[in-house]
Tab-separated table of C-alpha atoms in Angstrom:
chain	number	residue	atom	x	y	z
A	860	MET	CA	107.005	74.868	93.402
A	861	GLU	CA	103.610	75.161	91.707
A	862	THR	CA	102.675	71.583	92.616
A	863	GLU	CA	103.324	72.437	96.262
A	864	LEU	CA	101.185	75.575	96.042
A	865	VAL	CA	98.356	73.607	94.385
A	866	GLU	CA	98.475	70.919	97.115
A	867	LYS	CA	98.473	73.536	99.891
A	868	ALA	CA	95.684	75.559	98.253
A	869	ALA	CA	93.612	72.428	97.856
A	870	GLN	CA	93.995	71.812	101.559
A	871	GLY	CA	92.676	75.302	102.316
A	872	ASP	CA	95.881	77.311	102.701
A	873	ARG	CA	94.838	80.854	101.777
A	874	GLN	CA	98.375	82.187	101.269
A	875	ALA	CA	99.147	79.329	98.911
A	876	PHE	CA	95.984	80.026	97.011
A	877	ALA	CA	96.772	83.710	96.774
A	878	ALA	CA	100.308	82.961	95.543
A	879	LEU	CA	98.919	80.545	92.989
A	880	ILE	CA	96.483	83.061	91.647
A	881	GLU	CA	99.155	85.760	91.548
A	882	SER	CA	101.545	83.552	89.618
A	883	ARG	CA	98.856	82.420	87.119
A	884	TYR	CA	96.682	85.573	86.737
A	885	ASP	CA	98.510	86.817	83.613
A	886	PHE	CA	98.089	83.369	82.030
A	887	ILE	CA	94.374	83.369	82.854
A	888	GLN	CA	93.870	86.868	81.468
A	889	ALA	CA	95.831	86.131	78.293
A	890	VAL	CA	93.843	82.993	77.558
A	891	ALA	CA	90.624	84.899	78.206
A	892	TRP	CA	91.668	87.699	75.905
A	893	ARG	CA	92.566	85.342	73.079
A	894	TRP	CA	89.166	83.733	73.439
A	895	CYS	CA	87.076	86.923	73.932
A	896	GLY	CA	89.112	89.462	71.963
A	897	ASP	CA	88.162	92.232	74.367
A	898	TRP	CA	90.258	93.362	77.395
A	899	GLN	CA	87.283	94.240	79.558
A	900	ASP	CA	85.654	90.826	78.877
A	901	ALA	CA	89.046	89.192	79.505
A	902	GLU	CA	89.315	90.931	82.891
A	903	ASP	CA	85.757	89.876	83.772
A	904	VAL	CA	86.648	86.285	82.798
A	905	ALA	CA	89.887	86.363	84.829
A	906	GLN	CA	88.042	87.521	87.925
A	907	GLU	CA	85.352	84.901	87.397
A	908	VAL	CA	88.052	82.211	87.098
A	909	CYS	CA	89.593	83.316	90.388
A	910	ILE	CA	86.247	83.037	92.063
A	911	ARG	CA	85.592	79.639	90.522
A	912	LEU	CA	89.034	78.405	91.549
A	913	ALA	CA	88.387	79.317	95.160
A	914	GLY	CA	85.605	76.691	95.267
A	915	ALA	CA	87.067	74.232	92.722
A	916	ILE	CA	90.679	73.979	93.821
A	917	ARG	CA	89.739	71.415	96.519
A	918	GLY	CA	88.400	69.168	93.746
A	919	PHE	CA	91.643	69.232	91.785
A	920	LYS	CA	93.028	65.671	92.084
A	921	GLY	CA	96.110	66.022	89.898
A	922	ALA	CA	94.844	63.676	87.180
A	923	SER	CA	96.163	66.241	84.692
A	924	ARG	CA	98.650	69.029	85.006
A	925	PHE	CA	97.385	72.071	86.880
A	926	SER	CA	97.941	74.282	83.803
A	927	THR	CA	95.715	71.974	81.721
A	928	TRP	CA	92.990	72.061	84.334
A	929	LEU	CA	93.328	75.849	84.674
A	930	TYR	CA	93.165	76.260	80.941
A	931	SER	CA	89.904	74.263	80.873
A	932	VAL	CA	88.361	76.352	83.701
A	933	THR	CA	89.408	79.551	81.946
A	934	LEU	CA	87.948	78.448	78.590
A	935	ASN	CA	84.646	77.485	80.229
A	936	ALA	CA	84.481	80.904	81.907
A	937	ALA	CA	85.304	82.606	78.547
A	938	ARG	CA	82.586	80.632	76.781
A	939	ASP	CA	80.095	81.590	79.516
A	940	GLN	CA	81.078	85.269	79.072
A	941	MET	CA	80.644	85.123	75.314
A	942	ARG	CA	77.271	83.494	75.672
A	943	LYS	CA	76.223	86.168	78.145
A	944	ARG	CA	77.424	88.872	75.692
A	945	ARG	CA	75.537	87.274	72.769
A	946	ARG	CA	72.381	87.105	74.827
A	947	ALA	CA	72.721	90.751	75.825
A	948	GLU	CA	73.382	91.809	72.206
A	949	TRP	CA	70.348	89.779	71.082
A	950	ARG	CA	68.154	91.462	73.741
A	951	ASP	CA	69.414	94.911	72.775
A	952	ALA	CA	68.747	94.185	69.078
A	953	ALA	CA	65.231	92.806	69.930
A	954	TYR	CA	64.519	95.911	72.037
A	955	MET	CA	65.618	98.177	69.137
A	956	ARG	CA	63.449	96.255	66.678
A	957	GLU	CA	60.445	96.512	69.030
A	958	LYS	CA	61.123	100.206	69.542
A	959	ALA	CA	61.186	100.727	65.768
A	960	VAL	CA	57.912	98.855	65.383
A	961	LEU	CA	56.229	100.941	68.145
A	962	GLU	CA	57.524	104.252	66.672
A	963	THR	CA	56.811	103.562	63.021
A	964	GLY	CA	54.032	100.975	63.237
A	965	ARG	CA	55.936	98.511	61.016
A	966	ALA	CA	58.913	96.247	61.211
A	967	GLU	CA	61.960	97.666	59.495
A	968	ASP	CA	64.161	94.700	60.084
A	969	ASP	CA	64.300	91.988	57.447
A	970	GLY	CA	64.985	89.545	60.316
A	971	GLU	CA	61.422	89.977	61.474
A	972	GLU	CA	60.218	88.028	58.481
A	973	LEU	CA	62.508	85.209	59.503
A	974	TRP	CA	61.288	85.210	63.125
A	975	GLN	CA	57.681	85.195	61.925
A	976	ALA	CA	58.496	82.132	59.826
A	977	VAL	CA	60.180	80.516	62.882
A	978	ARG	CA	56.998	81.049	64.826
A	979	GLN	CA	55.166	78.998	62.194
A	980	LEU	CA	57.335	75.920	62.706
A	981	PRO	CA	56.045	72.851	64.604
A	982	ASP	CA	56.457	73.241	68.384
A	983	ARG	CA	59.663	71.228	68.892
A	984	GLN	CA	61.400	72.752	65.823
A	985	ARG	CA	60.390	76.275	66.854
A	986	ASP	CA	61.581	75.710	70.449
A	987	ALA	CA	64.929	74.317	69.306
A	988	VAL	CA	65.554	77.219	66.887
A	989	LEU	CA	64.527	79.844	69.442
A	990	LEU	CA	66.745	78.336	72.129
A	991	ILE	CA	69.783	77.950	69.824
A	992	TYR	CA	69.544	81.071	67.689
A	993	GLY	CA	67.333	83.321	69.775
A	994	GLU	CA	68.740	82.652	73.222
A	995	GLY	CA	72.248	81.622	72.092
A	996	LEU	CA	72.217	78.281	73.964
A	997	SER	CA	74.356	75.399	72.864
A	998	HIS	CA	72.706	72.239	71.548
A	999	ALA	CA	73.483	70.532	74.838
A	1000	ALA	CA	71.886	73.291	76.893
A	1001	ALA	CA	68.823	73.391	74.640
A	1002	ALA	CA	68.550	69.565	75.033
A	1003	ASP	CA	68.524	70.039	78.844
A	1004	VAL	CA	65.835	72.695	78.597
A	1005	LEU	CA	63.636	70.573	76.310
A	1006	GLY	CA	64.404	67.296	78.087
A	1007	CYS	CA	65.684	65.412	75.096
A	1008	ALA	CA	69.010	64.251	73.572
A	1009	GLU	CA	71.432	66.699	72.008
A	1010	THR	CA	71.146	64.765	68.693
A	1011	THR	CA	67.395	65.342	68.810
A	1012	ILE	CA	67.977	69.087	69.059
A	1013	SER	CA	70.353	68.925	66.050
A	1014	TRP	CA	67.713	67.012	64.065
A	1015	HIS	CA	64.999	69.589	65.005
A	1016	VAL	CA	67.315	72.443	63.872
A	1017	HIS	CA	68.105	70.603	60.620
A	1018	GLU	CA	64.453	69.992	59.863
A	1019	ALA	CA	63.580	73.563	60.811
A	1020	ARG	CA	66.160	74.941	58.360
A	1021	LYS	CA	64.621	72.877	55.578
A	1022	ARG	CA	61.133	74.018	56.469
A	1023	LEU	CA	62.220	77.683	56.854
A	1024	LYS	CA	63.624	77.655	53.280
A	1025	VAL	CA	60.251	76.675	52.035
A	1026	LEU	CA	58.337	79.109	54.245
A	1027	LEU	CA	60.600	82.023	53.254
A	1028	ARG	CA	60.535	81.133	49.573
A	1029	ASP	CA	56.685	80.957	49.692
A	1030	ALA	CA	56.501	84.323	51.545
A	1031	ALA	CA	58.718	85.997	48.940
A	1032	ALA	CA	56.620	84.675	46.015
């Protein structure tokens, strides 16, 4: 039955697509919830998956089971949601730190010392660290931004960690 719905939906049958979504929505939401741990985020992910499926169902060729493919689409959407949440949390924290600095004239957050040390790193190391830890990008996404291999990003982060230990130790002395 599901195979038939998938085939019809891939051919543009709207009723088949709606029936497919209706039959799999709970699965999508449950997977999203297990990944996100938050019902509101899971609902957002489930809705995003439905939107993505509308465009992607035509590309489903049946090389794997539909449930496997759906699971993959759902996990990708959940990962995107979590990255979006981390970036928002980071921006909020940065805003609060900046607000505290403006109000008191000094940085209250111990993390500020770390970010000052990060800004002292060589350009490529600094860029890699800021993209990975500051912006919450994956190593692959940071590699795309910087136009290099993912392994190069990993190396820059590794070298940055070593250098940061020295910089922070010297700053504490």
